[in-house]
Every structure is written in structure tokens, then in C-alpha cells.
Amino acid sequence: MSDIDDDEFLLDEDFPLGDGVADMDTLVICPYCGEEVEIGVDPGGGSDQSYIEDCPVCCSPWMVRLHYSGGTVEVTLAQTEA
Ligand SMILES: [Zn+2]
């Protein structure tokens, strides 16, 4: 009886990291206005990413840093230098 093993194997085959199982969006708190915002993230961009993105609420520029760990994304926002 190896049903469980087969299921896990199939999940890995069908949803490799970066193509379905990894987080595609996440909640963040804007460091400027304090609003909770859901942002889209791209696991295809690599396990560590950083870029500038504007807050959809107050339009202030965030310094976004992403780290993927086993399909779960950790996001750190910082204020960009004025
Ligand atoms: Zn904001």
C-alpha cells in the first residue's frame, strides 16, 4: 500500500517549485500609510528578489525584498531613500 507516497510524488511532479505551488501573492503592511495590502509576487524571479514597487493605496515607493523558502514567500518592505 503506497497511496500516500504516490500522492506526494505526483504533487511534486505536477507542481514543481516556481510553477504552481509557490506563493503568488502575499499580504504586506505599507511602511508609509500602514495599510494592509495584497501584492502579487513572482516565484519565477528567483528565490531572492528585490525591487521597487509603489503602494497601491498611497503611491509611495517601497523597497521590496522577497525570499522564497520551500514555496513560501517572505516579504520585507522598507521605505526607499528620499
Ligand atoms: Zn501606502
XYZ file of N, CA, C and O and ligand atoms in Angstrom:
329
model
N 0.859 -1.206 0.000
C 0.000 0.000 0.000
C 0.888 1.247 0.000
O 1.558 1.530 0.975
N 0.916 1.948 -1.071
C 1.799 3.109 -1.154
C 1.040 4.324 -1.686
O 1.568 5.137 -2.412
N -0.248 4.415 -1.333
C -1.052 5.519 -1.867
C -0.485 6.876 -1.462
O -0.415 7.802 -2.252
N -0.077 7.000 -0.204
C 0.401 8.301 0.266
C 1.680 8.697 -0.474
O 1.803 9.796 -0.971
N 2.590 7.744 -0.594
C 3.830 8.048 -1.304
C 3.550 8.462 -2.746
O 4.125 9.400 -3.256
N 2.613 7.751 -3.381
C 2.290 8.089 -4.769
C 1.726 9.497 -4.872
O 2.058 10.255 -5.766
N 0.851 9.872 -3.942
C 0.264 11.203 -3.981
C 1.341 12.279 -3.858
O 1.343 13.262 -4.586
N 2.243 12.073 -2.921
C 3.290 13.075 -2.742
C 4.158 13.177 -3.992
O 4.527 14.247 -4.419
N 4.449 12.039 -4.580
C 5.267 12.041 -5.792
C 4.557 12.791 -6.912
O 5.139 13.626 -7.590
N 3.253 12.528 -7.064
C 2.511 13.191 -8.129
C 2.442 14.692 -7.896
O 2.575 15.482 -8.823
N 2.250 15.121 -6.657
C 2.212 16.555 -6.377
C 3.524 17.212 -6.777
O 3.548 18.255 -7.394
N 4.622 16.567 -6.433
C 5.919 17.132 -6.789
C 6.090 17.206 -8.306
O 6.621 18.173 -8.832
N 5.606 16.194 -8.996
C 5.742 16.184 -10.450
C 4.876 17.269 -11.087
O 5.283 17.939 -12.016
N 3.657 17.428 -10.588
C 2.725 18.355 -11.214
C 2.994 19.801 -10.841
O 2.716 20.716 -11.600
N 3.534 20.041 -9.642
C 3.693 21.408 -9.158
C 5.102 21.631 -8.612
O 5.295 21.786 -7.416
N 6.072 21.608 -9.478
C 7.432 21.894 -9.013
C 7.529 23.326 -8.518
O 6.732 24.186 -8.891
N 8.501 23.572 -7.671
C 8.685 24.912 -7.125
C 8.791 25.932 -8.254
O 9.509 25.744 -9.208
N 8.034 26.991 -8.107
C 8.104 28.065 -9.085
C 7.095 27.920 -10.204
O 7.027 28.774 -11.069
N 6.294 26.872 -10.166
C 5.317 26.695 -11.234
C 4.003 26.166 -10.680
O 3.478 25.172 -11.137
N 3.474 26.808 -9.648
C 2.153 26.435 -9.179
C 2.048 26.316 -7.676
O 1.066 26.740 -7.099
N 3.063 25.759 -7.022
C 2.942 25.524 -5.592
C 3.438 26.718 -4.779
O 3.042 26.917 -3.652
N 4.299 27.523 -5.372
C 4.866 28.648 -4.633
C 3.854 29.787 -4.516
O 2.961 29.929 -5.350
N 3.994 30.576 -3.483
C 3.094 31.706 -3.269
C 3.142 32.668 -4.456
O 4.212 33.015 -4.948
N 1.949 33.101 -4.876
C 1.855 34.055 -5.980
C 1.411 35.432 -5.492
O 1.382 36.389 -6.247
N 0.988 35.503 -4.257
C 0.628 36.799 -3.673
C 0.806 36.708 -2.170
O 0.895 35.608 -1.606
N 0.873 37.838 -1.533
C 1.119 37.851 -0.103
C 0.637 39.176 0.471
O 0.482 40.162 -0.250
N 0.347 39.178 1.762
C -0.095 40.397 2.427
C 1.103 41.127 3.016
O 1.977 40.512 3.633
N 1.128 42.422 2.826
C 2.189 43.247 3.384
C 1.551 44.465 4.057
O 0.399 44.800 3.803
N 2.311 45.088 4.933
C 1.877 46.333 5.570
C 2.723 47.462 5.004
O 3.956 47.438 5.089
N 2.072 48.458 4.438
C 2.800 49.590 3.872
C 3.545 50.329 4.981
O 2.948 50.705 5.988
N 4.859 50.558 4.806
C 5.629 51.268 5.830
C 5.327 52.764 5.862
O 5.768 53.463 6.780
N 4.595 53.259 4.882
C 4.254 54.688 4.840
C 2.885 54.950 5.444
O 2.733 55.760 6.353
N 1.850 54.252 4.919
C 0.484 54.567 5.329
C -0.081 53.532 6.300
O -1.139 53.749 6.883
N 0.602 52.385 6.471
C 0.168 51.395 7.442
C -0.972 50.519 6.979
O -1.479 49.703 7.746
N -1.377 50.659 5.719
C -2.469 49.832 5.208
C -1.960 48.422 4.892
O -0.822 48.233 4.448
N -2.841 47.437 5.111
C -2.532 46.066 4.717
C -2.915 45.897 3.250
O -4.054 46.186 2.872
N -1.960 45.437 2.448
C -2.156 45.361 1.005
C -1.719 43.993 0.521
O -0.691 43.470 0.964
N -2.506 43.407 -0.399
C -2.086 42.164 -1.027
C -1.335 42.499 -2.310
O -1.853 43.230 -3.160
N -0.120 41.975 -2.430
C 0.668 42.222 -3.633
C 0.964 40.902 -4.335
O 1.058 39.856 -3.701
N 1.094 40.976 -5.638
C 1.477 39.805 -6.406
C 2.984 39.636 -6.375
O 3.730 40.611 -6.415
N 3.427 38.391 -6.267
C 4.856 38.090 -6.292
C 5.103 36.984 -7.320
O 4.195 36.224 -7.635
N 6.316 36.936 -7.835
C 6.623 36.037 -8.942
C 7.699 35.037 -8.543
O 8.879 35.384 -8.475
N 7.297 33.796 -8.262
C 8.291 32.787 -7.871
C 9.280 32.486 -8.992
O 10.378 31.997 -8.739
N 8.915 32.840 -10.234
C 9.816 32.604 -11.351
C 11.012 33.542 -11.365
O 11.954 33.353 -12.130
N 10.949 34.586 -10.523
C 12.029 35.564 -10.498
C 13.214 35.152 -9.658
O 14.180 35.905 -9.559
N 13.127 33.994 -9.015
C 14.249 33.529 -8.215
C 13.898 33.481 -6.743
O 12.874 34.021 -6.318
N 14.750 32.839 -5.961
C 14.461 32.651 -4.537
C 14.727 33.916 -3.732
O 14.184 34.085 -2.641
N 15.528 34.810 -4.266
C 15.761 36.101 -3.614
C 15.595 37.207 -4.644
O 16.207 37.170 -5.705
N 14.743 38.166 -4.311
C 14.470 39.256 -5.246
C 14.389 40.558 -4.475
O 14.012 40.572 -3.301
N 14.682 41.641 -5.146
C 14.435 42.955 -4.571
C 14.114 43.918 -5.708
O 14.678 43.819 -6.795
N 13.145 44.768 -5.456
C 12.718 45.716 -6.491
C 11.912 46.821 -5.838
O 11.523 46.718 -4.671
N 11.643 47.856 -6.613
C 10.829 48.981 -6.148
C 9.407 48.789 -6.657
O 9.189 48.467 -7.814
N 8.439 48.972 -5.742
C 7.041 48.903 -6.147
C 6.273 49.980 -5.395
O 6.529 50.216 -4.211
N 5.330 50.620 -6.090
C 4.560 51.678 -5.454
C 3.393 51.108 -4.670
O 2.711 50.191 -5.127
N 3.141 51.664 -3.496
C 1.966 51.291 -2.713
C 0.701 51.641 -3.487
O 0.562 52.775 -3.952
N -0.225 50.683 -3.652
C -1.461 50.978 -4.382
C -2.405 51.893 -3.611
O -3.363 52.409 -4.175
N -2.145 52.086 -2.327
C -3.006 52.939 -1.507
C -2.494 54.378 -1.501
O -3.232 55.314 -1.794
N -1.206 54.560 -1.153
C -0.692 55.921 -1.004
C 0.349 56.273 -2.064
O 0.866 57.391 -2.074
N 0.658 55.341 -2.958
C 1.547 55.570 -4.096
C 2.992 55.860 -3.695
O 3.778 56.339 -4.505
N 3.356 55.568 -2.456
C 4.742 55.753 -2.046
C 5.576 54.556 -2.501
O 5.079 53.430 -2.556
N 6.837 54.779 -2.829
C 7.678 53.688 -3.338
C 8.232 52.813 -2.225
O 8.877 53.294 -1.300
N 7.975 51.514 -2.341
C 8.535 50.545 -1.396
C 9.825 49.956 -1.960
O 9.936 49.726 -3.161
N 10.745 49.645 -1.084
C 11.841 48.746 -1.435
C 11.388 47.358 -1.001
O 11.273 47.082 0.199
N 11.071 46.502 -1.969
C 10.537 45.173 -1.675
C 11.662 44.150 -1.744
O 12.408 44.113 -2.725
N 11.764 43.337 -0.701
C 12.714 42.224 -0.730
C 11.937 40.931 -0.504
O 11.178 40.835 0.467
N 12.112 39.984 -1.415
C 11.425 38.690 -1.323
C 12.439 37.592 -1.056
O 13.538 37.611 -1.590
N 12.005 36.639 -0.257
C 12.793 35.417 -0.127
C 11.834 34.234 -0.142
O 10.913 34.173 0.670
N 12.057 33.326 -1.088
C 11.251 32.111 -1.146
C 11.938 31.004 -0.371
O 13.134 30.773 -0.519
N 11.149 30.332 0.465
C 11.657 29.209 1.240
C 10.668 28.062 1.113
O 9.606 28.087 1.729
N 10.979 27.109 0.258
C 10.105 25.954 0.073
C 8.725 26.311 -0.439
O 7.748 25.679 -0.075
N 8.635 27.348 -1.288
C 7.364 27.740 -1.866
C 6.629 28.796 -1.068
O 5.645 29.351 -1.525
N 7.110 29.080 0.145
C 6.509 30.137 0.956
C 7.365 31.384 0.833
O 8.585 31.329 0.976
N 6.706 32.493 0.546
C 7.449 33.727 0.349
C 7.476 34.547 1.632
O 6.496 34.617 2.359
N 8.630 35.111 1.917
C 8.777 36.069 2.999
C 9.092 37.410 2.372
O 9.999 37.510 1.547
N 8.334 38.426 2.744
C 8.499 39.740 2.132
C 8.879 40.748 3.209
O 8.293 40.785 4.280
N 9.868 41.552 2.894
C 10.249 42.662 3.762
C 10.093 43.955 2.963
O 10.607 44.064 1.858
N 9.364 44.903 3.532
C 9.217 46.209 2.892
C 10.033 47.230 3.671
O 10.079 47.206 4.885
N 10.645 48.122 2.912
C 11.346 49.232 3.550
C 11.016 50.504 2.778
O 10.665 50.453 1.597
N 11.137 51.631 3.459
C 10.975 52.907 2.765
C 12.221 53.149 1.913
O 13.334 52.883 2.340
N 12.014 53.612 0.707
C 13.157 53.967 -0.128
C 13.747 55.275 0.373
O 13.066 56.059 1.029
N 15.000 55.473 0.055
C 15.655 56.717 0.476
C 15.005 57.895 -0.207
O 14.731 57.863 -1.404
N 14.756 58.933 0.542
C 14.087 60.114 -0.013
C 15.060 60.876 -0.908
O 16.262 60.834 -0.676
Zn 0.872 53.071 1.486
